[in-house]
Every structure is written in C-alpha cells, then in structure tokens.
GROMACS .gro file of N, CA and C in nm:
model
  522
    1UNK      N    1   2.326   0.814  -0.964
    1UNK     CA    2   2.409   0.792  -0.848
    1UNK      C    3   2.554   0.811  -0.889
    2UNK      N    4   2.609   0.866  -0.793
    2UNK     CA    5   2.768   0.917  -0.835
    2UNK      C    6   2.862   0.787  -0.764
    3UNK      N    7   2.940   0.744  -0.839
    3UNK     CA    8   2.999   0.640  -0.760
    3UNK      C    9   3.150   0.683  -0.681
    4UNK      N   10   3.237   0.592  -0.629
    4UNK     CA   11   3.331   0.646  -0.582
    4UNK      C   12   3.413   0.757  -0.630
    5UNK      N   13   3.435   0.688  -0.770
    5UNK     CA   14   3.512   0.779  -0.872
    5UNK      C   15   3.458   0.890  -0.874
    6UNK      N   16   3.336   0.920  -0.856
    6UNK     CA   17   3.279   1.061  -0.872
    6UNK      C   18   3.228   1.041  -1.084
    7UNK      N   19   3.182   0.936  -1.118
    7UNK     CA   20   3.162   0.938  -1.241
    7UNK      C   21   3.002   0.857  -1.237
    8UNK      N   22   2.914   0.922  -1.347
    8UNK     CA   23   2.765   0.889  -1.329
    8UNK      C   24   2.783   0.723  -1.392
    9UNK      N   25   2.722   0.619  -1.332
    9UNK     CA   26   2.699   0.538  -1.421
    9UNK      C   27   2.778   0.418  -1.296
   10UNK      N   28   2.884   0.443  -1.216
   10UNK     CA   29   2.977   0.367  -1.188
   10UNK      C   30   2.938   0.317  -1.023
   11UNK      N   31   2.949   0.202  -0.992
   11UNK     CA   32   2.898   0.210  -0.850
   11UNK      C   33   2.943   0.072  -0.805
   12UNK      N   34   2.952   0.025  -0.663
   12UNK     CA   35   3.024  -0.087  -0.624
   12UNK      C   36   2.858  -0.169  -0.604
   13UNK      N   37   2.839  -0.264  -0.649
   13UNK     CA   38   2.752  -0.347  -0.589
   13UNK      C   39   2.750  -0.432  -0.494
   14UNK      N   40   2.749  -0.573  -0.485
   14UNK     CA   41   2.762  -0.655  -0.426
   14UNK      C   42   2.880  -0.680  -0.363
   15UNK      N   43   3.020  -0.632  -0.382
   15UNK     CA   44   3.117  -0.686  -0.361
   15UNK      C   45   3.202  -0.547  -0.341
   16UNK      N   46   3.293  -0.538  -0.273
   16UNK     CA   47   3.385  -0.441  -0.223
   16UNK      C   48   3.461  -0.330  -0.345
   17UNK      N   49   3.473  -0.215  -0.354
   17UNK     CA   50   3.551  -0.185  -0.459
   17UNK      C   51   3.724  -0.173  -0.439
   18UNK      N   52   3.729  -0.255  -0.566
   18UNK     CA   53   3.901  -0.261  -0.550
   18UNK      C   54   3.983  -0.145  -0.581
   19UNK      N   55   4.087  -0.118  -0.516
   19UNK     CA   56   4.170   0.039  -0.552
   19UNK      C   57   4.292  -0.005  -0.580
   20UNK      N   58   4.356   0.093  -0.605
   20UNK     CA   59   4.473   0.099  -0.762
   20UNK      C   60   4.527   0.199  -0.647
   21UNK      N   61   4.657   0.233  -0.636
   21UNK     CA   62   4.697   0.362  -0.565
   21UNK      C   63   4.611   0.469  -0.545
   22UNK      N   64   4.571   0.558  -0.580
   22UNK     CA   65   4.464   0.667  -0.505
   22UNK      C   66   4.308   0.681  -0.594
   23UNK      N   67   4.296   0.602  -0.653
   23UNK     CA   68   4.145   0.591  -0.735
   23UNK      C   69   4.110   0.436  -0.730
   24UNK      N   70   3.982   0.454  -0.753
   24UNK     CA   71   3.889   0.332  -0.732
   24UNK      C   72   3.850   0.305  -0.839
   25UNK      N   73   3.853   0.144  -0.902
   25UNK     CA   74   3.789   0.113  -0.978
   25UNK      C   75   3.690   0.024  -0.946
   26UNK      N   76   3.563   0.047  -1.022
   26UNK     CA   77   3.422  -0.026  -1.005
   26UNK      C   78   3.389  -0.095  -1.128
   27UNK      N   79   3.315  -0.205  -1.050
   27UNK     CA   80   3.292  -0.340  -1.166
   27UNK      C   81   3.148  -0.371  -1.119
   28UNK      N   82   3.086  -0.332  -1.238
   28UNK     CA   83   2.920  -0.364  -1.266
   28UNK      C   84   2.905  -0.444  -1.334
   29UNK      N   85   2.838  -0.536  -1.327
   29UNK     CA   86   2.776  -0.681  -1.362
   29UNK      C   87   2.721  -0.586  -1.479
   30UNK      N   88   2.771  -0.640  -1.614
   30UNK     CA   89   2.658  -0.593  -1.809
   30UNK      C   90   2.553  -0.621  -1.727
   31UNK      N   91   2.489  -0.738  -1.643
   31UNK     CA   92   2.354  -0.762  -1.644
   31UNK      C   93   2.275  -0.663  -1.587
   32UNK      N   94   2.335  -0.548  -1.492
   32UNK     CA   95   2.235  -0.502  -1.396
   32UNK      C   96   2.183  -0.363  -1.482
   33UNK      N   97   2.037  -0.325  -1.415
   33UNK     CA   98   1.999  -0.170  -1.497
   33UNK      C   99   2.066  -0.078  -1.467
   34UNK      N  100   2.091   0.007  -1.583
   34UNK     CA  101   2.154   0.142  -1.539
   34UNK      C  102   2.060   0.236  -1.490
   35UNK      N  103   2.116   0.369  -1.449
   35UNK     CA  104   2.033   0.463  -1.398
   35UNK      C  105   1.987   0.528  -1.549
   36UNK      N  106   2.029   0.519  -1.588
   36UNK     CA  107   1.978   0.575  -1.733
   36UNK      C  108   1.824   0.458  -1.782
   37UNK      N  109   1.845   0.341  -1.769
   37UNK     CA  110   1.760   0.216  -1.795
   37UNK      C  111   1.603   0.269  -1.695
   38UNK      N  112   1.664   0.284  -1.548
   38UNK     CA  113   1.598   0.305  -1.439
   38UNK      C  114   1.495   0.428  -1.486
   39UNK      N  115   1.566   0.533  -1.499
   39UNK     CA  116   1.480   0.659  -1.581
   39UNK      C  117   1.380   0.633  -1.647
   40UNK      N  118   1.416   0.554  -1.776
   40UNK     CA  119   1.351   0.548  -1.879
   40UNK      C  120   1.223   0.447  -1.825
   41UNK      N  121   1.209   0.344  -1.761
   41UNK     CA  122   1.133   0.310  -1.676
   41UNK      C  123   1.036   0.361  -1.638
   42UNK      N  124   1.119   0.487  -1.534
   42UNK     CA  125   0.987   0.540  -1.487
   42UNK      C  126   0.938   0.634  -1.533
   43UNK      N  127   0.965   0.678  -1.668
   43UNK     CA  128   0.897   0.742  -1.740
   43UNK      C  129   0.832   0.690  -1.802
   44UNK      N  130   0.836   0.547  -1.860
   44UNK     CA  131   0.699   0.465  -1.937
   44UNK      C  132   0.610   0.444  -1.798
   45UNK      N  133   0.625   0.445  -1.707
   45UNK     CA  134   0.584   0.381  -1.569
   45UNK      C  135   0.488   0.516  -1.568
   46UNK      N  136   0.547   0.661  -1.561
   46UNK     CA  137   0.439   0.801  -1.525
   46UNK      C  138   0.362   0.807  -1.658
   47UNK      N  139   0.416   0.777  -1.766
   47UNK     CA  140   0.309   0.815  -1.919
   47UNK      C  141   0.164   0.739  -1.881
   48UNK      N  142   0.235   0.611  -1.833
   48UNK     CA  143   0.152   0.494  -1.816
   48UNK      C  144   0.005   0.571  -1.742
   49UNK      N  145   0.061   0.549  -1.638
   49UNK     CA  146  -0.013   0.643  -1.558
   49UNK      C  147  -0.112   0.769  -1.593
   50UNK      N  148  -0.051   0.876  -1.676
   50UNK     CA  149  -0.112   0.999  -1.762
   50UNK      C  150  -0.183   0.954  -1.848
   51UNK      N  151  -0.168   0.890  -1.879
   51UNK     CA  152  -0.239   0.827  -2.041
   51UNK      C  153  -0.369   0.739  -1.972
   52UNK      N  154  -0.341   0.647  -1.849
   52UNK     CA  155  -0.447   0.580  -1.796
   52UNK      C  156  -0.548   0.702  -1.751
   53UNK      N  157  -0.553   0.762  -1.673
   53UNK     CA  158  -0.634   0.919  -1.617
   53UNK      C  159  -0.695   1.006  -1.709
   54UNK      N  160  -0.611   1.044  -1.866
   54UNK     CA  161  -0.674   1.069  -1.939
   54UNK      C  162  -0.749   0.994  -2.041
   55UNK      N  163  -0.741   0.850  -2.036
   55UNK     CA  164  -0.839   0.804  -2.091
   55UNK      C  165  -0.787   0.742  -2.211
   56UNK      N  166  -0.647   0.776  -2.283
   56UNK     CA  167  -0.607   0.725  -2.344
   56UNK      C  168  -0.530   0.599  -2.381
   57UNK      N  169  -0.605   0.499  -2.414
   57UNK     CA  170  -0.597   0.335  -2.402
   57UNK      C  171  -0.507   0.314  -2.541
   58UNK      N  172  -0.486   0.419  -2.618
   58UNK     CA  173  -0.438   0.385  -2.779
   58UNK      C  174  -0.298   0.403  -2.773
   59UNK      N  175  -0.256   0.536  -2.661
   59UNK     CA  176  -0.105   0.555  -2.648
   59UNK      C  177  -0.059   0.483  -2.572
   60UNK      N  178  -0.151   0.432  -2.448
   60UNK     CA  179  -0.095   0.320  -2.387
   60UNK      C  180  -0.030   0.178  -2.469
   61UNK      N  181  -0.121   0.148  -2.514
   61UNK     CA  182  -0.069   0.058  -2.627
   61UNK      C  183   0.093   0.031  -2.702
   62UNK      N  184   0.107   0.184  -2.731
   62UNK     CA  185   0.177   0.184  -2.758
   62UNK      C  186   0.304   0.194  -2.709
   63UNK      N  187   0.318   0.147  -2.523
   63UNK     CA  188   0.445   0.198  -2.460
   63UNK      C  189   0.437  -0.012  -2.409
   64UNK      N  190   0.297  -0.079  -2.508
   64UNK     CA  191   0.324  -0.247  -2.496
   64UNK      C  192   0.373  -0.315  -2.603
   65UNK      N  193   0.449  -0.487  -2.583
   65UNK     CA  194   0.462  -0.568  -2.645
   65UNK      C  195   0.393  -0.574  -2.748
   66UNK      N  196   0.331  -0.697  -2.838
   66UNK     CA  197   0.266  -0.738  -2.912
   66UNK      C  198   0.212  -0.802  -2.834
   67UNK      N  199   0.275  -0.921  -2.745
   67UNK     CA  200   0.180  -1.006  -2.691
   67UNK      C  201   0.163  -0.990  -2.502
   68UNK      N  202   0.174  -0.826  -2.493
   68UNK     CA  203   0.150  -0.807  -2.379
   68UNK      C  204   0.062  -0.868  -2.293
   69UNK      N  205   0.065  -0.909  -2.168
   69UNK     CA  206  -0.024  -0.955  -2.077
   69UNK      C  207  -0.083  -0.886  -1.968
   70UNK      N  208  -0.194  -0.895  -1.914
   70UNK     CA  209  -0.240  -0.817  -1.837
   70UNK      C  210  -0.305  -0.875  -1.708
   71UNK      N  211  -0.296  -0.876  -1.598
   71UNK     CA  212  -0.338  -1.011  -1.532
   71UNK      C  213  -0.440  -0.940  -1.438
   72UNK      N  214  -0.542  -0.868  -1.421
   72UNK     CA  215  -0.642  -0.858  -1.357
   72UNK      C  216  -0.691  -0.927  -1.254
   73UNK      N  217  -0.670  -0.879  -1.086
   73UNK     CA  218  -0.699  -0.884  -1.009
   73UNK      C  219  -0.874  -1.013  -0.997
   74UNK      N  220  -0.927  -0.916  -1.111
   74UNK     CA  221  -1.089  -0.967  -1.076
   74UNK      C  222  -1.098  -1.071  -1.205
   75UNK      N  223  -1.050  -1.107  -1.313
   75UNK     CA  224  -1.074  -1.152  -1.431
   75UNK      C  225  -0.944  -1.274  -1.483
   76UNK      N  226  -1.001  -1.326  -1.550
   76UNK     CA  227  -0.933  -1.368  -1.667
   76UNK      C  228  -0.718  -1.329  -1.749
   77UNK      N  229  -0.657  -1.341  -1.692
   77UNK     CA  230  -0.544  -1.299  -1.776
   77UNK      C  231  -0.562  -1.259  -1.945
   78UNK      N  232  -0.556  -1.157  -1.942
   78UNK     CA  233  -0.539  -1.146  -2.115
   78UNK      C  234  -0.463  -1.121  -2.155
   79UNK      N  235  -0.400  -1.176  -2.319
   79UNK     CA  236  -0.300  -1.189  -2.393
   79UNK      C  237  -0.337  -1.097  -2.557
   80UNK      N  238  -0.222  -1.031  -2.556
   80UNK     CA  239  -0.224  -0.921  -2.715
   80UNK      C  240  -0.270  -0.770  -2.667
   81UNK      N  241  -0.252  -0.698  -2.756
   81UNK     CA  242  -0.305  -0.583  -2.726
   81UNK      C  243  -0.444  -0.522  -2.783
   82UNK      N  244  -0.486  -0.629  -2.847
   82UNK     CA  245  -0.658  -0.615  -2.886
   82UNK      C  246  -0.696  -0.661  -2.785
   83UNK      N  247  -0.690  -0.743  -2.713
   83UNK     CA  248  -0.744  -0.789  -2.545
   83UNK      C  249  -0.711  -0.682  -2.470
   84UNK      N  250  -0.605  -0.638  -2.461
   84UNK     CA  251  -0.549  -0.560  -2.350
   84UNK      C  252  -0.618  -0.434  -2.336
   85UNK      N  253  -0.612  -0.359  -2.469
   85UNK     CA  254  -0.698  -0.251  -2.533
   85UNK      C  255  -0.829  -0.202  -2.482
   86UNK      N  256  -0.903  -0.369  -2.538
   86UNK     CA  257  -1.067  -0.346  -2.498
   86UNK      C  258  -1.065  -0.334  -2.364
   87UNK      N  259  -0.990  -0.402  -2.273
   87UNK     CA  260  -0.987  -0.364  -2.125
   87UNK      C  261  -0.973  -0.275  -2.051
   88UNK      N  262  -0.834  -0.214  -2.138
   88UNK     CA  263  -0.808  -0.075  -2.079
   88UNK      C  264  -0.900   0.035  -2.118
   89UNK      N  265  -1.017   0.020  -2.207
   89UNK     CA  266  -1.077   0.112  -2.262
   89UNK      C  267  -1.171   0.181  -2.144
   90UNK      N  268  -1.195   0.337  -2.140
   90UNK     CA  269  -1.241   0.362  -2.055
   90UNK      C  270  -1.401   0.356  -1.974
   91UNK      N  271  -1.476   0.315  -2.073
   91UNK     CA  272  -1.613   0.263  -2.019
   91UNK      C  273  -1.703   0.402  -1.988
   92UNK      N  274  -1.745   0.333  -1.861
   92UNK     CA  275  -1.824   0.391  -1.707
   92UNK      C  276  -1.759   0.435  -1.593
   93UNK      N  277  -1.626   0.412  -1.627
   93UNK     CA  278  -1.537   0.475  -1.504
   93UNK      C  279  -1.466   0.601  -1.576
   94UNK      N  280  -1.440   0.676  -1.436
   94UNK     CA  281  -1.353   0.757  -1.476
   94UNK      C  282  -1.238   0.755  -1.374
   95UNK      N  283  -1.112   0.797  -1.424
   95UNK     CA  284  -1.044   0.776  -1.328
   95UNK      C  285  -0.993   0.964  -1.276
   96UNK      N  286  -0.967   0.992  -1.162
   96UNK     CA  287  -0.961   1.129  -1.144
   96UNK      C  288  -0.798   1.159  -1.071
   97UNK      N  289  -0.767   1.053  -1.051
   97UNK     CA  290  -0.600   1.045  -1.014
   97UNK      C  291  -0.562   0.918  -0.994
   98UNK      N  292  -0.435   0.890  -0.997
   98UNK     CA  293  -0.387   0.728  -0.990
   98UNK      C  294  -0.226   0.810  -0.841
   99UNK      N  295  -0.214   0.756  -0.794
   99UNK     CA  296  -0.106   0.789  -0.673
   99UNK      C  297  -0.010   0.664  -0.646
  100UNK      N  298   0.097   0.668  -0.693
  100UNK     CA  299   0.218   0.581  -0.658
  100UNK      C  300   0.264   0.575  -0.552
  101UNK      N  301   0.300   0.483  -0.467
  101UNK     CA  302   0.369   0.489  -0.357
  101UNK      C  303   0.499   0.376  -0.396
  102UNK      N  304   0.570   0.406  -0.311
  102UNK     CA  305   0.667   0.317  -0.301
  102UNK      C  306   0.716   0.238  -0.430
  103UNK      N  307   0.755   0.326  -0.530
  103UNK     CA  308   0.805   0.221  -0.688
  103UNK      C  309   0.952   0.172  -0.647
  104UNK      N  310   0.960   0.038  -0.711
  104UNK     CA  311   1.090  -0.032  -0.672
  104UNK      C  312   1.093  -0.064  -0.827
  105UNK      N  313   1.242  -0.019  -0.875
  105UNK     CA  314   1.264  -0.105  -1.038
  105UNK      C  315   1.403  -0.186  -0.988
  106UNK      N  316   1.371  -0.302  -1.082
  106UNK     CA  317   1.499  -0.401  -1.051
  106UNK      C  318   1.514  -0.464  -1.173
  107UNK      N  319   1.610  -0.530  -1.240
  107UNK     CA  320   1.651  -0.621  -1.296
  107UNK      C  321   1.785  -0.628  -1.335
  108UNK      N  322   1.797  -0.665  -1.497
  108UNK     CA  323   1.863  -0.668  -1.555
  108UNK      C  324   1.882  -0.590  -1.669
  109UNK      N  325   2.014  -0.576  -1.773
  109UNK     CA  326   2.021  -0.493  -1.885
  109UNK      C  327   1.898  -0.528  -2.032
  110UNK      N  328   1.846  -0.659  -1.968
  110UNK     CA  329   1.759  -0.755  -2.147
  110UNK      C  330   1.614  -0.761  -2.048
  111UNK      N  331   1.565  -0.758  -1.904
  111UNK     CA  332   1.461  -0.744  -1.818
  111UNK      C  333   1.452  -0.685  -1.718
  112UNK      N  334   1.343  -0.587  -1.679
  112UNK     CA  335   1.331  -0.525  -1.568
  112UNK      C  336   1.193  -0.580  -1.522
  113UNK      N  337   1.185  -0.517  -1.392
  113UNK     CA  338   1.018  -0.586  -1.297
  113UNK      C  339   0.984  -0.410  -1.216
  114UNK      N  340   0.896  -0.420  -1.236
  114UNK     CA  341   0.852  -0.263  -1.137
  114UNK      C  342   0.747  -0.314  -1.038
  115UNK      N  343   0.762  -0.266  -0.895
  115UNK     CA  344   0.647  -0.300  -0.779
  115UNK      C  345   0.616  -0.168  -0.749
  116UNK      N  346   0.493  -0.128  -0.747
  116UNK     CA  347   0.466  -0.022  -0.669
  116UNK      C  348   0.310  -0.050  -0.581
  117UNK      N  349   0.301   0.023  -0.486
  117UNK     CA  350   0.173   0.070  -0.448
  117UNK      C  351   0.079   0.112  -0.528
  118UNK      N  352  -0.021   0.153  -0.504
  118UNK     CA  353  -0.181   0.273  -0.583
  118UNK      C  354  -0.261   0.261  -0.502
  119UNK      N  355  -0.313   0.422  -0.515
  119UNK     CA  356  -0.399   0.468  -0.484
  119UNK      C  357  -0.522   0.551  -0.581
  120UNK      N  358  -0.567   0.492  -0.645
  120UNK     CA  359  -0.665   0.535  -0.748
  120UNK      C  360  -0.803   0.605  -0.691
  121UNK      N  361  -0.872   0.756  -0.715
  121UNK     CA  362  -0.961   0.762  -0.707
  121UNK      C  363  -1.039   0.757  -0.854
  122UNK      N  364  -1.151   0.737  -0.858
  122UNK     CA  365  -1.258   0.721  -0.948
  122UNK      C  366  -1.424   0.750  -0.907
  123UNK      N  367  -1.514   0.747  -1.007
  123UNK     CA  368  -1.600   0.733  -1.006
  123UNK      C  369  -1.672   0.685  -1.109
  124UNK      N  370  -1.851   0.657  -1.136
  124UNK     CA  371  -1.861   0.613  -1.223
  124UNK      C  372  -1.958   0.725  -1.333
  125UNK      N  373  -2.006   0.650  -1.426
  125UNK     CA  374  -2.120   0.724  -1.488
  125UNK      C  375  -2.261   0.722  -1.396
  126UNK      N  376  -2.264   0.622  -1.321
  126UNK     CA  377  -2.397   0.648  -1.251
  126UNK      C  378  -2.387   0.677  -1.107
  127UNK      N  379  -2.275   0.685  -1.082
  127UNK     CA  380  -2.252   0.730  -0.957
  127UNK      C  381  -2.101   0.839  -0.954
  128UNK      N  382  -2.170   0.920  -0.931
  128UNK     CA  383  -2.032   1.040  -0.927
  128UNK      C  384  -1.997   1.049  -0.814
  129UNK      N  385  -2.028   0.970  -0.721
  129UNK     CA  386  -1.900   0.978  -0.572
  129UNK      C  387  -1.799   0.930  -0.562
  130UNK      N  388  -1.737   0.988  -0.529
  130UNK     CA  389  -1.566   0.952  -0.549
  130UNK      C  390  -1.527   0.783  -0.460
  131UNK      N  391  -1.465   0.705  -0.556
  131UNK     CA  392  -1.388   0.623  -0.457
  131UNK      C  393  -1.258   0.582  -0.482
  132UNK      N  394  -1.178   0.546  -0.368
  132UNK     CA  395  -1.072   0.512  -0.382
  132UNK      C  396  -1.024   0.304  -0.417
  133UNK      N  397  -0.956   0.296  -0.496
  133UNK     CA  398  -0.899   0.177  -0.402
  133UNK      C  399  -0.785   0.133  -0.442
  134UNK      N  400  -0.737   0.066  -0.356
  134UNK     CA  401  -0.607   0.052  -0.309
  134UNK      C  402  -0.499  -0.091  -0.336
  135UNK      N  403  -0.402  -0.092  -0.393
  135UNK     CA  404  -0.325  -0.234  -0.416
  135UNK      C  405  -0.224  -0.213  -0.463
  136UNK      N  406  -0.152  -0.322  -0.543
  136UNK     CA  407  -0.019  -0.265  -0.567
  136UNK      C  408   0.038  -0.368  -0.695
  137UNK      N  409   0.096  -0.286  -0.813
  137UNK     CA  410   0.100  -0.408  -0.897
  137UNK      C  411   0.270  -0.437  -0.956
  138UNK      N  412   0.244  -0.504  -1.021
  138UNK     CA  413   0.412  -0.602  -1.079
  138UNK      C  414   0.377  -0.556  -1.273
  139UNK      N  415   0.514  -0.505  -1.336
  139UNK     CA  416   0.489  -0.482  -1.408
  139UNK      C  417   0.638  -0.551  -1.469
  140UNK      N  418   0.665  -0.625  -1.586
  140UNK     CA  419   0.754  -0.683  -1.637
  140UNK      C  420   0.762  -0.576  -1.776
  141UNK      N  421   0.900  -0.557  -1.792
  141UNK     CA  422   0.919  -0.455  -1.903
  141UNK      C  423   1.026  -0.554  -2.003
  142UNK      N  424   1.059  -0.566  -2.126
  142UNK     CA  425   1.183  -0.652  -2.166
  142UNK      C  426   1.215  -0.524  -2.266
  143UNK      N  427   1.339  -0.515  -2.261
  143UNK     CA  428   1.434  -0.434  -2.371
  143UNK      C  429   1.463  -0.467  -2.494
  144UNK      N  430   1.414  -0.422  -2.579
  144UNK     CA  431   1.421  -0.443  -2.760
  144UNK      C  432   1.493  -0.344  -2.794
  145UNK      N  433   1.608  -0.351  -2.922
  145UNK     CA  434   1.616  -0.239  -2.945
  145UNK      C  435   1.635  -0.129  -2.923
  146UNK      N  436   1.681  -0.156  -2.797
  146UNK     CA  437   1.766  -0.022  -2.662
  146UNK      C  438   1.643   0.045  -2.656
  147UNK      N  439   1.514   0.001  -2.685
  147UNK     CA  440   1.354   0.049  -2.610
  147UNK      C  441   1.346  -0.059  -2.514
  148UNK      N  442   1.272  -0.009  -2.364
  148UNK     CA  443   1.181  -0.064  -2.326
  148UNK      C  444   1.037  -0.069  -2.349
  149UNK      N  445   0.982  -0.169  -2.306
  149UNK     CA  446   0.818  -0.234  -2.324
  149UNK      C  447   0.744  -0.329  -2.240
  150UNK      N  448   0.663  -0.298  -2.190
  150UNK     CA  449   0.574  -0.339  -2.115
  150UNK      C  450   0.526  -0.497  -2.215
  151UNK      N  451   0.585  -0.584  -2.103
  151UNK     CA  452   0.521  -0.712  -2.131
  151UNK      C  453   0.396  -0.766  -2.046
  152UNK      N  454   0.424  -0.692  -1.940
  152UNK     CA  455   0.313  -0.767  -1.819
  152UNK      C  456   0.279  -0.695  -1.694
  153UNK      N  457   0.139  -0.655  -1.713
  153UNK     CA  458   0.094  -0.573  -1.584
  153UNK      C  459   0.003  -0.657  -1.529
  154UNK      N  460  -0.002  -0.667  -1.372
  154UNK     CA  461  -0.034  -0.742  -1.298
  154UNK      C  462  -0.059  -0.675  -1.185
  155UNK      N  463  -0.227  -0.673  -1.152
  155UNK     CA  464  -0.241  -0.590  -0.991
  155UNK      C  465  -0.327  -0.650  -0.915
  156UNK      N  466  -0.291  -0.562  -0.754
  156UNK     CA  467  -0.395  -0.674  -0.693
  156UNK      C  468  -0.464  -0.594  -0.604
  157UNK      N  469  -0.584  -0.599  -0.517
  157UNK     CA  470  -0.680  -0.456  -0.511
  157UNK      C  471  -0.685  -0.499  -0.306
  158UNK      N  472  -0.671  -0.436  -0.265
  158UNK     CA  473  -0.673  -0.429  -0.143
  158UNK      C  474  -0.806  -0.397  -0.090
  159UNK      N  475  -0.847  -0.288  -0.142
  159UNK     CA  476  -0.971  -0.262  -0.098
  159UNK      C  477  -1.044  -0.153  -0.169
  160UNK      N  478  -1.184  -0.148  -0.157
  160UNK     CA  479  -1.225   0.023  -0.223
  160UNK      C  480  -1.285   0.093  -0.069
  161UNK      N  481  -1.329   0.190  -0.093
  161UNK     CA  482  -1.374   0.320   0.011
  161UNK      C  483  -1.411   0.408  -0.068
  162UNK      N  484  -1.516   0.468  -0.031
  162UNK     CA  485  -1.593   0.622  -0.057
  162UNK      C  486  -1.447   0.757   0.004
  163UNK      N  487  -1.485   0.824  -0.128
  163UNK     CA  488  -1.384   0.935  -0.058
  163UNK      C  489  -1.452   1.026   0.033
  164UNK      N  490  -1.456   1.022   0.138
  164UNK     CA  491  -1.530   1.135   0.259
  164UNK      C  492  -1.491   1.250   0.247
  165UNK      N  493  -1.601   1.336   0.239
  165UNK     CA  494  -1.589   1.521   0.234
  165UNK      C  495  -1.516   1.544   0.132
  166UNK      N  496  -1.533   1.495   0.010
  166UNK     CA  497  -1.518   1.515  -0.135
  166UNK      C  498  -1.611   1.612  -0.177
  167UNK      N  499  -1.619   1.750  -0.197
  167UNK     CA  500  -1.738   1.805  -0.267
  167UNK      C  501  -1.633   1.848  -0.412
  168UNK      N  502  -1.545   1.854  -0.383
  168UNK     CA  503  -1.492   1.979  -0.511
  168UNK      C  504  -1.404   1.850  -0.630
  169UNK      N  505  -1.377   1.901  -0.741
  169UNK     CA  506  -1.332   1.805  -0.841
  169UNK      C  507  -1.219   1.770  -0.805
  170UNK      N  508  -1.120   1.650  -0.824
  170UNK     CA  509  -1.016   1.620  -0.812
  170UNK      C  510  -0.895   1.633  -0.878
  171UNK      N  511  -0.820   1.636  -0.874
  171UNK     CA  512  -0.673   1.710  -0.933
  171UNK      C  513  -0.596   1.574  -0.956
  172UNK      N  514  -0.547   1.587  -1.031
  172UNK     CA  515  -0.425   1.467  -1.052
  172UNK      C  516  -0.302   1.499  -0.990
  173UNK      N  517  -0.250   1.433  -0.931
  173UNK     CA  518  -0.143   1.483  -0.881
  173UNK      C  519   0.012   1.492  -0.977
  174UNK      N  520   0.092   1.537  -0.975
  174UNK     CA  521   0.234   1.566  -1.069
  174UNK      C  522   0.322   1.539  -0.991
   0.00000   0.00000   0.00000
C-alpha cells in the first residue's frame, strides 16, 4: 500500500495524518504488521496449503513451532510436531484442492492471527467420489528471528457434500 507520501511501507492508521507545509508525515504504531510481514504470511499460508494437497506433512512441519498446536474440529487438541505430524500425515484421504476464501491477516510486529474460509475437495481410498467440505480456520503465527511460524491451526467444518457431475480429475487451483 502506497501511503500519502507516495512511499511503500507508510500509511495513516487509526488517527489522522499530520502535515508539515506541503508533505505528510505518517506514524505507525512498531506494533502493527507490515506489508512486507503480511506477504510473508501469506506465503507460509499458500506453501501451507501446497504442501497439504501434495501430501507433504514433513515440509509442513517445517513452516511450525516446536510446540505447535493444532486444534481439530473433530478431536483432541494436539501439542508438538510429532503429534501434529502423525495427524497431518496423509492416510486414506486424498486431498485434490484446498480453496481459500476470504483470508484476513492481522496483528502485530512479535504476533499475527490469519482467518480464512475453505473449501476442500477430497476423496478416499475406498471411495473415489469426490467430496467437498467446508469451514474456516484461525491460524496464530509468532515471529522469531525476523521468521515467521505457525504456532496454532485451528478449524471448524461446516459441512461435507458429494461433488455432483464430477467425472474428470481435479485440478488444484493457483
């Protein structure tokens, strides 16, 4: 976002921007995310995503905490990434696209929170008909080390459905 000044990074928040004879100066709270912070976000946020579809539970891992949490809709909360791991591992399902709607990132410069929608299709090993289902989860990231990291994914399932007039394979979307 370009702020008054016309400089990346700079922007009026909460409160009016004050001017000096013919330029504006802007005052950002250290605490809030930058667009640079925001980025990087949603790029652990899409890997997340790629890595879940292809099946890969090991690189996921690696965009978590140590004592990441995972809070499952249907189960138990689990804590570490040997819990987290065996969960995310891919089984009997497959997943054939994951679909974001509506991502919101917010926080601060030391914590961020991500909300989005999903739309997941899948199927299984014993049943290859496609289904969808639907919810939307909370994901807590904390900043180490000018990295972010996934401390806490948390979702909640709205519903499943058969995908109707599905004959042909499914595409992931980009």
């Amino acid at each position: 976002m370009l702020g008054c000044a016309g400089k990346k990074g700079f922007w009026c928040s909460h409160r009016p921007c004050r001017t000096i004879g013919a330029s504006a100066i802007h005052f950002r709270s250290m605490d809030e995310l930058t667009e640079a912070d925001v980025r990087k976000i949603e790029q652990i946020h899409s890997s997340w995503i790629e890595f879940e579809v292809a099946g890969e539970d090991h690189n996921l891992m690696a965009l978590c905490a140590d004592d990441i949490e995972l809070w499952p809709p249907d189960a138990q909360p689990l804590l570490g990434r040997a819990a987290v791991s065996a969960r995310m591992a891919p089984g009997n399902t497959r997943i054939h696209c994951i679909e974001i709607i509506e991502r919101r990132i917010r926080g601060s410069n030391e914590v961020a929170y991500l909300t989005a929608g999903y739309k997941t299709t899948f199927s299984s090993a014993e049943d290859s008909t496609p289904r969808q289902a639907r919810g939307s989860h909370l994901w807590i990231l904390r900043k180490r080390a000018a990295t972010w990291i996934v401390t806490l994914v948390s979702w909640s399932l709205w519903g499943r459905a058969v995908v109707s007039g599905t004959s042909h394979p499914l595409s992931v979307p980009r």
